[in-house]
Amino acid sequence: MENTTTTTTLNPSHTTLLIFFFYILLCSSLFISTLAKSTIYNVVDFGAIPDGITDSTMAFLSAWNIACGSTKPVGIHVPKGHFLIGNATTFRGKCNNKAISITIHGTLVAPYDYRVIGDAGYWLTFDHVSGVAIHGGVLDGQGSSLWDCKNSNTKVNCPIGATSLAFNNSDDIVITGLKSVNSQLFHIIVIGSHNVKVHGVKLIAPGNSPNTDGIHIQFSSHVTILKPRIHTGDDCISIGPGTNNLWIEDVACGPGHGISIGSLGWYLNEPGVKNVTVRRATFSETQNGFRIKSWGRASNGFVNDIHFEHALMTHVQNPIVIDQNYCPFLNGCPSQASGIKISDVTYKDISGTSATQVAVKFDCSSRQPCKKIRLENVKLSYKNQNPRASCIHAGGTALGAVQPESCL
Ligand SMILES: *[C@@H]1O[C@H](CO)[C@@H](O)[C@H](O)[C@H]1NC(C)=O
Ligand SMILES: *[C@@H]1O[C@H](CO)[C@@H](O)[C@H](O)[C@H]1NC(C)=O
Ligand SMILES: *[C@@H]1O[C@H](CO)[C@@H](O)[C@H](O)[C@H]1NC(C)=O
């Protein structure tokens, strides 16, 4: 007892130490909270108005310019509400810091009249930035009247439209929990960029909306796409020339045109596509599952080291397809052979239902036959009939149970 009392009684030197300790704690927490406050910019403080009608473009650009000019990490906060970004807008680097985090609780809305941004090609672009993260938020591209125009008989006067979000020549990018609805053109484009993580995005447009690809990657490396939910009118994910070290996991795709490498080989000199993995994907009522597509034209490009693994197809028109004779409207390529070299492509553990009898189709180039195609544990069915596989200029191997019977 005696002992306890003496230990709980502080002697003067202990007290000084303790006070000093709390003083330090107080100072540092004050310091941290001022730091946190001073480095988060709210777009409303720059004049953005969450009424969906007032153009907030200048306010967003002002917040960006301050953030980009800062030498310390910064946050940009977009609160709840609808913010009209009424014109094609580029958030430009290079910035003085490599840590700008944009947190969006509200919705950014494109102009209702598609002609305003329809010829710009892009709505929101980040160009030459590094270390930018976007968390949450909804982008509403208001594309429906443009699709009506494109789907009508007088489509000659329709502009191409604008992609909702693009990262151009950028590095170390994170996009999490973003939702994009009704893009005029593509939902997201990543071009000339490296080390990009796209996590948990939802990309939604009607199945009959033209050219609304979910995510398009081109001239980019080390892009990782995890858990995207894509319901759109064109490719769920499309992979263009110059893509390497791409990792895609846990995809839900449909409606849409599936996951496509291509179209490749329009240009004679074109960088290839290398080391792409798609692991765990579901395709529901899509036009394609896994597709590789090249123009029937001379090209030095290639497709190499591709892994399509663990997929479930539900009523997919072309579950597995390579088409090297792509030449819509016989424009610029009639009766030419594709120069794209396709090799080392693995399809492993793919099951489900095909909506057409030819469930596996390898239509390769007479000039550059497909090499080292591997089918491993593929089980696709077609109604109550035998599904078929079709091979033209395609070589490779089949492992395990493969249905339809391999033609490699
Ligand atoms: C939209 O941006 C274009 C190109 O920067 C510019 O010419 C046009 O005046 C802008 N329109 C509006 C309404 O601000
Ligand atoms: C993207 O980068 C290319 C090449 O640097 C440039 O020509 C183009 O204007 C950029 N696009 C946008 C929207 O900033
Ligand atoms: C292929 O890409 C993945 C990332 O998607 C990377 O981890 C791996 O090292 C790459 N493989 C080669 C051989 O470069």
Short mmCIF file of C-alpha atoms and ligand atoms in Angstrom, two decimals:
data_model
loop_
_atom_site.label_atom_id
_atom_site.label_comp_id
_atom_site.label_asym_id
_atom_site.label_seq_id
_atom_site.Cartn_x
_atom_site.Cartn_y
_atom_site.Cartn_z
CA MET A 1 0.00 0.00 0.00
CA GLU A 2 2.66 2.42 1.07
CA ASN A 3 4.60 1.65 -2.05
CA THR A 4 1.63 2.27 -4.32
CA THR A 5 1.13 5.76 -2.88
CA THR A 6 4.72 6.73 -3.51
CA THR A 7 4.65 5.56 -7.11
CA THR A 8 1.44 7.44 -7.98
CA THR A 9 2.76 10.66 -6.45
CA LEU A 10 4.71 12.60 -9.02
CA ASN A 11 7.87 14.27 -7.95
CA PRO A 12 8.56 17.74 -9.41
CA SER A 13 10.87 16.55 -12.15
CA HIS A 14 8.27 14.06 -13.39
CA THR A 15 5.63 16.77 -13.46
CA THR A 16 7.81 19.06 -15.54
CA LEU A 17 8.48 16.26 -17.93
CA LEU A 18 4.80 15.42 -18.23
CA ILE A 19 3.80 19.05 -18.83
CA PHE A 20 6.51 19.33 -21.41
CA PHE A 21 5.27 16.15 -23.04
CA PHE A 22 1.66 17.42 -23.24
CA TYR A 23 2.89 20.75 -24.53
CA ILE A 24 4.69 19.00 -27.37
CA LEU A 25 1.61 16.89 -28.09
CA LEU A 26 -0.63 19.97 -28.16
CA CYS A 27 1.74 21.88 -30.41
CA SER A 28 2.15 19.05 -32.85
CA SER A 29 -1.59 18.34 -33.06
CA LEU A 30 -2.29 22.05 -33.59
CA PHE A 31 0.41 22.05 -36.23
CA ILE A 32 -1.03 19.00 -37.97
CA SER A 33 -4.58 20.34 -37.94
CA THR A 34 -3.52 23.73 -39.34
CA LEU A 35 -1.52 21.91 -41.96
CA ALA A 36 -4.49 19.74 -42.87
CA LYS A 37 -6.82 22.75 -43.01
CA SER A 38 -4.53 24.95 -45.01
CA THR A 39 -3.94 22.29 -47.65
CA ILE A 40 -7.51 21.33 -48.52
CA TYR A 41 -9.23 23.61 -50.95
CA ASN A 42 -12.99 23.54 -51.34
CA VAL A 43 -14.14 24.44 -54.87
CA VAL A 44 -17.10 26.33 -53.38
CA ASP A 45 -14.62 28.81 -51.88
CA PHE A 46 -13.48 29.53 -55.43
CA GLY A 47 -17.02 30.29 -56.59
CA ALA A 48 -18.32 26.89 -57.66
CA ILE A 49 -22.09 26.70 -57.23
CA PRO A 50 -23.75 23.33 -56.68
CA ASP A 51 -26.97 24.15 -58.54
CA GLY A 52 -26.23 22.22 -61.76
CA ILE A 53 -26.88 25.38 -63.80
CA THR A 54 -24.14 27.87 -63.03
CA ASP A 55 -20.93 27.10 -64.91
CA SER A 56 -18.29 26.21 -62.31
CA THR A 57 -15.45 25.60 -64.76
CA MET A 58 -13.45 28.67 -63.69
CA ALA A 59 -13.80 27.81 -59.99
CA PHE A 60 -12.49 24.28 -60.57
CA LEU A 61 -9.60 25.61 -62.63
CA SER A 62 -8.73 28.19 -59.96
CA ALA A 63 -8.68 25.50 -57.27
CA TRP A 64 -6.54 23.35 -59.53
CA ASN A 65 -4.09 26.15 -60.26
CA ILE A 66 -3.58 26.86 -56.54
CA ALA A 67 -3.18 23.13 -55.80
CA CYS A 68 -0.80 22.65 -58.70
CA GLY A 69 1.29 25.64 -57.66
CA SER A 70 1.66 24.43 -54.08
CA THR A 71 4.99 22.90 -53.12
CA LYS A 72 3.25 20.71 -50.51
CA PRO A 73 0.68 17.91 -50.87
CA VAL A 74 -2.84 19.26 -51.28
CA GLY A 75 -6.44 18.18 -51.36
CA ILE A 76 -9.26 19.54 -53.47
CA HIS A 77 -12.69 19.01 -51.98
CA VAL A 78 -15.84 18.90 -54.09
CA PRO A 79 -18.88 18.82 -51.78
CA LYS A 80 -22.30 17.34 -52.49
CA GLY A 81 -24.44 18.84 -55.22
CA HIS A 82 -24.36 19.16 -58.99
CA PHE A 83 -21.60 21.27 -60.51
CA LEU A 84 -21.85 22.21 -64.18
CA ILE A 85 -18.47 22.01 -65.89
CA GLY A 86 -19.78 23.76 -68.97
CA ASN A 87 -16.83 23.47 -71.33
CA ALA A 88 -13.98 21.17 -72.30
CA THR A 89 -11.51 21.63 -69.45
CA THR A 90 -7.86 20.65 -69.10
CA PHE A 91 -6.18 20.44 -65.70
CA ARG A 92 -2.58 20.95 -66.67
CA GLY A 93 0.73 20.05 -65.09
CA LYS A 94 3.48 20.09 -64.48
CA CYS A 95 2.78 20.89 -60.87
CA ASN A 96 5.07 21.92 -58.01
CA ASN A 97 4.04 18.88 -55.95
CA LYS A 98 3.33 15.25 -56.73
CA ALA A 99 0.40 14.69 -54.39
CA ILE A 100 -2.92 16.25 -55.33
CA SER A 101 -5.91 14.38 -53.98
CA ILE A 102 -9.32 15.30 -55.35
CA THR A 103 -12.24 14.06 -53.26
CA ILE A 104 -15.63 14.35 -54.91
CA HIS A 105 -18.88 13.94 -52.99
CA GLY A 106 -21.05 15.48 -55.68
CA THR A 107 -21.69 15.20 -59.40
CA LEU A 108 -19.91 17.01 -62.22
CA VAL A 109 -22.31 17.64 -65.07
CA ALA A 110 -21.45 18.22 -68.73
CA PRO A 111 -23.41 20.80 -70.74
CA TYR A 112 -26.79 19.54 -71.82
CA ASP A 113 -26.25 20.74 -75.40
CA TYR A 114 -23.79 18.21 -76.84
CA ARG A 115 -22.56 20.70 -79.43
CA VAL A 116 -20.72 22.72 -76.74
CA ILE A 117 -18.07 20.03 -76.14
CA GLY A 118 -18.96 17.61 -78.94
CA ASP A 119 -16.09 18.64 -81.21
CA ALA A 120 -13.53 18.98 -78.41
CA GLY A 121 -13.03 15.21 -78.12
CA TYR A 122 -12.57 15.43 -74.35
CA TRP A 123 -14.57 16.91 -71.50
CA LEU A 124 -12.27 16.66 -68.43
CA THR A 125 -8.57 16.11 -69.15
CA PHE A 126 -5.56 15.88 -66.88
CA ASP A 127 -2.46 16.57 -68.94
CA HIS A 128 1.18 16.07 -67.82
CA VAL A 129 0.28 15.55 -64.17
CA SER A 130 1.99 13.33 -61.64
CA GLY A 131 0.68 11.95 -58.34
CA VAL A 132 -2.98 12.88 -58.82
CA ALA A 133 -5.73 10.88 -57.10
CA ILE A 134 -9.48 11.13 -57.66
CA HIS A 135 -11.67 9.61 -54.98
CA GLY A 136 -15.40 9.10 -55.49
CA GLY A 137 -17.71 11.36 -57.41
CA VAL A 138 -20.07 11.06 -60.32
CA LEU A 139 -19.41 12.35 -63.83
CA ASP A 140 -22.55 12.88 -65.89
CA GLY A 141 -21.70 13.29 -69.58
CA GLN A 142 -25.35 13.92 -70.59
CA GLY A 143 -24.73 11.97 -73.78
CA SER A 144 -28.24 10.89 -74.67
CA SER A 145 -29.09 13.56 -77.24
CA LEU A 146 -25.77 12.96 -79.01
CA TRP A 147 -26.49 9.20 -79.20
CA ASP A 148 -29.95 10.01 -80.58
CA CYS A 149 -28.24 12.09 -83.24
CA LYS A 150 -25.76 9.30 -84.04
CA ASN A 151 -28.51 6.67 -84.08
CA SER A 152 -30.78 8.73 -86.35
CA ASN A 153 -30.79 8.69 -90.13
CA THR A 154 -29.29 12.16 -90.41
CA LYS A 155 -26.15 11.31 -88.44
CA VAL A 156 -23.92 13.26 -90.86
CA ASN A 157 -24.18 16.39 -88.73
CA CYS A 158 -23.37 14.79 -85.38
CA PRO A 159 -20.08 15.71 -83.74
CA ILE A 160 -17.81 12.88 -82.58
CA GLY A 161 -18.51 13.69 -78.91
CA ALA A 162 -16.29 14.10 -75.85
CA THR A 163 -14.69 11.48 -73.63
CA SER A 164 -15.68 12.20 -70.04
CA LEU A 165 -12.31 11.80 -68.28
CA ALA A 166 -8.82 11.50 -69.74
CA PHE A 167 -5.35 11.21 -68.30
CA ASN A 168 -2.84 12.28 -70.89
CA ASN A 169 0.96 11.89 -70.48
CA SER A 170 0.60 11.45 -66.73
CA ASP A 171 2.22 9.27 -64.04
CA ASP A 172 1.31 7.84 -60.65
CA ILE A 173 -2.43 8.25 -60.96
CA VAL A 174 -5.14 6.76 -58.74
CA ILE A 175 -8.86 6.73 -59.52
CA THR A 176 -11.07 5.07 -56.89
CA GLY A 177 -14.82 4.74 -56.50
CA LEU A 178 -15.64 7.05 -59.39
CA LYS A 179 -18.91 6.62 -61.24
CA SER A 180 -19.36 7.82 -64.80
CA VAL A 181 -22.78 7.87 -66.39
CA ASN A 182 -23.94 8.64 -69.91
CA SER A 183 -20.64 9.70 -71.42
CA GLN A 184 -20.97 11.19 -74.90
CA LEU A 185 -18.00 9.14 -76.11
CA PHE A 186 -15.64 6.99 -73.95
CA HIS A 187 -16.01 7.12 -70.18
CA ILE A 188 -12.28 7.05 -69.32
CA ILE A 189 -9.13 7.23 -71.47
CA VAL A 190 -5.59 6.65 -70.23
CA ILE A 191 -3.05 7.67 -72.84
CA GLY A 192 0.73 8.03 -72.68
CA SER A 193 0.58 7.38 -68.93
CA HIS A 194 2.41 5.11 -66.48
CA ASN A 195 1.63 3.60 -63.11
CA VAL A 196 -2.12 4.15 -63.08
CA LYS A 197 -4.53 2.44 -60.67
CA VAL A 198 -8.23 2.40 -61.43
CA HIS A 199 -10.10 0.82 -58.56
CA GLY A 200 -13.82 0.19 -58.14
CA VAL A 201 -15.17 2.39 -60.91
CA LYS A 202 -18.74 2.11 -62.20
CA LEU A 203 -19.26 3.06 -65.81
CA ILE A 204 -22.84 3.17 -66.98
CA ALA A 205 -24.49 3.96 -70.32
CA PRO A 206 -27.23 2.18 -72.26
CA GLY A 207 -26.34 -0.89 -74.35
CA ASN A 208 -27.29 0.95 -77.55
CA SER A 209 -25.27 4.12 -76.90
CA PRO A 210 -22.64 4.37 -79.69
CA ASN A 211 -18.89 4.59 -78.92
CA THR A 212 -19.28 4.70 -75.14
CA ASP A 213 -16.26 2.48 -74.38
CA GLY A 214 -15.71 2.03 -70.66
CA ILE A 215 -11.93 2.37 -70.26
CA HIS A 216 -9.49 2.79 -73.14
CA ILE A 217 -5.75 2.37 -72.55
CA GLN A 218 -3.10 3.36 -75.08
CA PHE A 219 0.67 4.07 -75.12
CA SER A 220 0.65 3.30 -71.41
CA SER A 221 2.36 0.90 -69.02
CA HIS A 222 1.74 -0.48 -65.54
CA VAL A 223 -1.95 0.23 -65.52
CA THR A 224 -4.00 -1.76 -62.98
CA ILE A 225 -7.77 -1.94 -63.18
CA LEU A 226 -9.49 -3.63 -60.23
CA LYS A 227 -13.20 -4.39 -59.75
CA PRO A 228 -14.70 -2.26 -62.52
CA ARG A 229 -18.47 -2.57 -63.07
CA ILE A 230 -19.12 -1.70 -66.69
CA HIS A 231 -22.48 -1.52 -68.39
CA THR A 232 -22.14 0.34 -71.66
CA GLY A 233 -22.67 0.53 -75.44
CA ASP A 234 -19.20 -0.34 -76.75
CA ASP A 235 -16.09 -2.16 -75.43
CA CYS A 236 -16.06 -2.45 -71.65
CA ILE A 237 -12.28 -2.15 -71.82
CA SER A 238 -10.33 -1.49 -75.01
CA ILE A 239 -6.58 -1.79 -75.27
CA GLY A 240 -4.79 0.19 -77.94
CA PRO A 241 -1.25 0.13 -79.35
CA GLY A 242 1.73 0.70 -77.07
CA THR A 243 0.15 -0.88 -73.98
CA ASN A 244 2.27 -3.10 -71.75
CA ASN A 245 2.20 -4.55 -68.24
CA LEU A 246 -1.56 -4.11 -67.93
CA TRP A 247 -3.36 -5.96 -65.12
CA ILE A 248 -7.17 -6.24 -65.01
CA GLU A 249 -8.99 -8.13 -62.26
CA ASP A 250 -12.58 -8.82 -61.17
CA VAL A 251 -14.44 -7.27 -64.09
CA ALA A 252 -18.19 -7.27 -64.50
CA CYS A 253 -18.98 -6.42 -68.13
CA GLY A 254 -22.37 -6.27 -69.79
CA PRO A 255 -24.11 -5.06 -71.72
CA GLY A 256 -21.17 -4.00 -73.89
CA HIS A 257 -18.75 -5.31 -76.48
CA GLY A 258 -16.44 -7.14 -74.07
CA ILE A 259 -12.72 -6.71 -73.52
CA SER A 260 -10.83 -5.93 -76.73
CA ILE A 261 -7.22 -5.64 -77.69
CA GLY A 262 -7.50 -3.42 -80.74
CA SER A 263 -8.27 -2.29 -83.21
CA LEU A 264 -4.56 -2.50 -83.97
CA GLY A 265 -2.51 -2.08 -87.10
CA TRP A 266 -4.04 0.90 -88.83
CA TYR A 267 -0.55 2.41 -88.97
CA LEU A 268 2.46 0.73 -90.56
CA ASN A 269 4.73 1.67 -87.65
CA GLU A 270 2.85 1.05 -84.47
CA PRO A 271 4.09 -0.03 -81.01
CA GLY A 272 2.85 -3.43 -79.88
CA VAL A 273 0.76 -4.72 -76.99
CA LYS A 274 2.64 -6.87 -74.48
CA ASN A 275 2.04 -8.54 -71.12
CA VAL A 276 -1.69 -8.10 -70.51
CA THR A 277 -3.51 -10.17 -67.88
CA VAL A 278 -7.25 -10.28 -67.37
CA ARG A 279 -8.12 -12.40 -64.34
CA ARG A 280 -11.67 -13.12 -63.20
CA ALA A 281 -14.29 -11.56 -65.42
CA THR A 282 -17.98 -12.02 -66.03
CA PHE A 283 -19.52 -11.15 -69.37
CA SER A 284 -23.30 -10.91 -69.48
CA GLU A 285 -25.08 -10.68 -72.83
CA THR A 286 -22.09 -9.00 -74.42
CA GLN A 287 -21.11 -8.92 -78.09
CA ASN A 288 -17.67 -10.39 -77.31
CA GLY A 289 -15.85 -11.89 -74.38
CA PHE A 290 -12.11 -11.70 -75.11
CA ARG A 291 -11.39 -10.19 -78.51
CA ILE A 292 -8.20 -9.34 -80.37
CA LYS A 293 -8.82 -7.29 -83.47
CA SER A 294 -6.55 -5.88 -86.16
CA TRP A 295 -7.15 -4.05 -89.38
CA GLY A 296 -6.45 -5.97 -92.57
CA ARG A 297 -3.50 -3.72 -93.43
CA ALA A 298 0.29 -3.83 -93.40
CA SER A 299 1.75 -3.03 -89.97
CA ASN A 300 4.83 -3.75 -87.85
CA GLY A 301 2.80 -4.06 -84.64
CA PHE A 302 2.38 -7.12 -82.43
CA VAL A 303 0.39 -8.71 -79.60
CA ASN A 304 2.39 -10.88 -77.23
CA ASP A 305 2.23 -12.47 -73.75
CA ILE A 306 -1.52 -12.20 -73.12
CA HIS A 307 -3.37 -14.07 -70.35
CA PHE A 308 -7.14 -14.36 -70.24
CA GLU A 309 -8.04 -16.37 -67.13
CA HIS A 310 -11.09 -17.41 -65.09
CA ALA A 311 -14.05 -16.00 -66.95
CA LEU A 312 -17.73 -16.74 -66.96
CA MET A 313 -19.67 -15.98 -70.15
CA THR A 314 -23.44 -15.68 -70.15
CA HIS A 315 -25.07 -15.64 -73.59
CA VAL A 316 -22.06 -13.97 -75.22
CA GLN A 317 -22.09 -13.73 -79.02
CA ASN A 318 -18.33 -14.31 -79.55
CA PRO A 319 -16.83 -15.54 -76.27
CA ILE A 320 -13.30 -16.01 -77.68
CA VAL A 321 -12.39 -14.27 -80.91
CA ILE A 322 -9.36 -13.11 -82.88
CA ASP A 323 -10.28 -11.10 -85.96
CA GLN A 324 -7.37 -9.99 -88.12
CA ASN A 325 -9.53 -9.10 -91.06
CA TYR A 326 -11.25 -6.08 -89.60
CA CYS A 327 -12.17 -3.70 -92.39
CA PRO A 328 -15.54 -2.03 -91.79
CA PHE A 329 -17.07 -0.41 -94.87
CA LEU A 330 -14.07 -1.82 -96.82
CA ASN A 331 -12.37 1.46 -96.13
CA GLY A 332 -8.60 1.58 -96.72
CA CYS A 333 -7.96 -2.18 -96.46
CA PRO A 334 -9.88 -4.39 -98.91
CA SER A 335 -8.21 -7.78 -99.45
CA GLN A 336 -5.03 -6.90 -97.55
CA ALA A 337 -3.52 -9.14 -94.87
CA SER A 338 -2.83 -7.77 -91.40
CA GLY A 339 0.83 -7.35 -90.47
CA ILE A 340 0.17 -7.65 -86.72
CA LYS A 341 2.05 -10.62 -85.21
CA ILE A 342 -0.03 -12.36 -82.56
CA SER A 343 1.66 -14.90 -80.28
CA ASP A 344 1.58 -16.32 -76.74
CA VAL A 345 -2.10 -15.84 -75.98
CA THR A 346 -3.55 -18.07 -73.23
CA TYR A 347 -7.23 -18.69 -72.53
CA LYS A 348 -7.56 -20.57 -69.26
CA ASP A 349 -10.62 -21.63 -67.27
CA ILE A 350 -13.27 -20.00 -69.44
CA SER A 351 -16.80 -21.31 -69.07
CA GLY A 352 -20.42 -20.44 -69.77
CA THR A 353 -22.72 -20.02 -72.73
CA SER A 354 -22.24 -18.74 -76.25
CA ALA A 355 -25.12 -17.04 -78.06
CA THR A 356 -23.80 -18.31 -81.42
CA GLN A 357 -22.60 -21.73 -82.54
CA VAL A 358 -19.01 -20.63 -83.24
CA ALA A 359 -17.92 -20.07 -79.64
CA VAL A 360 -14.20 -19.91 -80.44
CA LYS A 361 -12.99 -18.16 -83.56
CA PHE A 362 -9.39 -17.53 -84.59
CA ASP A 363 -9.41 -15.71 -87.92
CA CYS A 364 -5.73 -14.81 -88.24
CA SER A 365 -3.65 -13.18 -90.93
CA SER A 366 -2.36 -15.16 -93.92
CA ARG A 367 0.79 -13.04 -93.75
CA GLN A 368 1.33 -13.40 -89.98
CA PRO A 369 -0.41 -16.55 -88.70
CA CYS A 370 -1.23 -16.54 -84.96
CA LYS A 371 1.33 -18.55 -82.98
CA LYS A 372 1.36 -20.22 -79.56
CA ILE A 373 -2.33 -19.82 -78.84
CA ARG A 374 -3.19 -21.93 -75.77
CA LEU A 375 -6.62 -23.13 -74.72
CA GLU A 376 -6.74 -24.65 -71.25
CA ASN A 377 -9.92 -25.85 -69.53
CA VAL A 378 -12.40 -24.08 -71.74
CA LYS A 379 -16.03 -25.16 -71.48
CA LEU A 380 -18.46 -23.20 -73.59
CA SER A 381 -21.89 -24.45 -74.54
CA TYR A 382 -24.40 -23.40 -77.16
CA LYS A 383 -28.08 -24.09 -76.55
CA ASN A 384 -28.54 -27.84 -76.78
CA GLN A 385 -26.21 -28.15 -79.74
CA ASN A 386 -22.51 -28.72 -80.25
CA PRO A 387 -20.60 -25.46 -80.17
CA ARG A 388 -17.87 -25.11 -82.81
CA ALA A 389 -14.37 -23.68 -83.00
CA SER A 390 -13.02 -22.17 -86.20
CA CYS A 391 -9.33 -21.64 -87.01
CA ILE A 392 -7.79 -19.87 -89.99
CA HIS A 393 -3.99 -19.45 -89.94
CA ALA A 394 -3.89 -20.19 -86.21
CA GLY A 395 -1.45 -22.49 -84.39
CA GLY A 396 -1.11 -23.54 -80.78
CA THR A 397 -2.12 -26.13 -78.21
CA ALA A 398 -5.08 -27.28 -76.14
CA LEU A 399 -4.69 -28.52 -72.56
CA GLY A 400 -7.19 -30.17 -70.23
CA ALA A 401 -10.85 -30.34 -71.19
CA VAL A 402 -11.63 -28.05 -74.11
CA GLN A 403 -15.12 -27.55 -75.50
CA PRO A 404 -15.75 -26.75 -78.32
CA GLU A 405 -13.13 -29.19 -79.53
CA SER A 406 -9.95 -27.29 -80.39
CA CYS A 407 -9.08 -26.60 -84.03
CA LEU A 408 -5.56 -25.36 -83.29
C1 LIG B 1 -15.17 26.78 -74.51
O1 LIG B 1 -13.80 26.57 -74.80
C2 LIG B 1 -13.44 26.94 -76.12
C3 LIG B 1 -12.02 26.52 -76.34
O2 LIG B 1 -11.20 26.79 -75.25
C4 LIG B 1 -13.63 28.45 -76.24
O3 LIG B 1 -13.31 28.85 -77.56
C5 LIG B 1 -15.10 28.79 -75.96
O4 LIG B 1 -15.26 30.18 -75.97
C6 LIG B 1 -15.52 28.26 -74.61
N1 LIG B 1 -16.95 28.40 -74.47
C7 LIG B 1 -17.52 28.91 -73.38
C8 LIG B 1 -19.01 28.99 -73.39
O5 LIG B 1 -16.85 29.30 -72.42
C1 LIG B 2 -2.59 15.07 -74.98
O1 LIG B 2 -1.21 15.03 -75.28
C2 LIG B 2 -0.92 15.22 -76.65
C3 LIG B 2 0.56 14.99 -76.87
O2 LIG B 2 1.33 15.66 -75.93
C4 LIG B 2 -1.36 16.63 -77.06
O3 LIG B 2 -1.13 16.82 -78.43
C5 LIG B 2 -2.86 16.77 -76.77
O4 LIG B 2 -3.27 18.08 -77.03
C6 LIG B 2 -3.16 16.45 -75.33
N1 LIG B 2 -4.59 16.46 -75.13
C7 LIG B 2 -5.20 17.23 -74.25
C8 LIG B 2 -6.69 17.13 -74.22
O5 LIG B 2 -4.61 17.95 -73.47
C1 LIG B 3 3.83 -8.12 -66.52
O1 LIG B 3 3.04 -7.09 -65.93
C2 LIG B 3 2.88 -7.22 -64.53
C3 LIG B 3 1.99 -6.09 -64.08
O2 LIG B 3 0.77 -6.17 -64.73
C4 LIG B 3 4.22 -7.15 -63.84
O3 LIG B 3 4.04 -7.35 -62.46
C5 LIG B 3 5.13 -8.21 -64.41
O4 LIG B 3 6.42 -8.07 -63.85
C6 LIG B 3 5.22 -8.06 -65.92
N1 LIG B 3 6.01 -9.17 -66.47
C7 LIG B 3 7.05 -8.95 -67.26
C8 LIG B 3 7.73 -10.17 -67.78
O5 LIG B 3 7.44 -7.84 -67.54
#
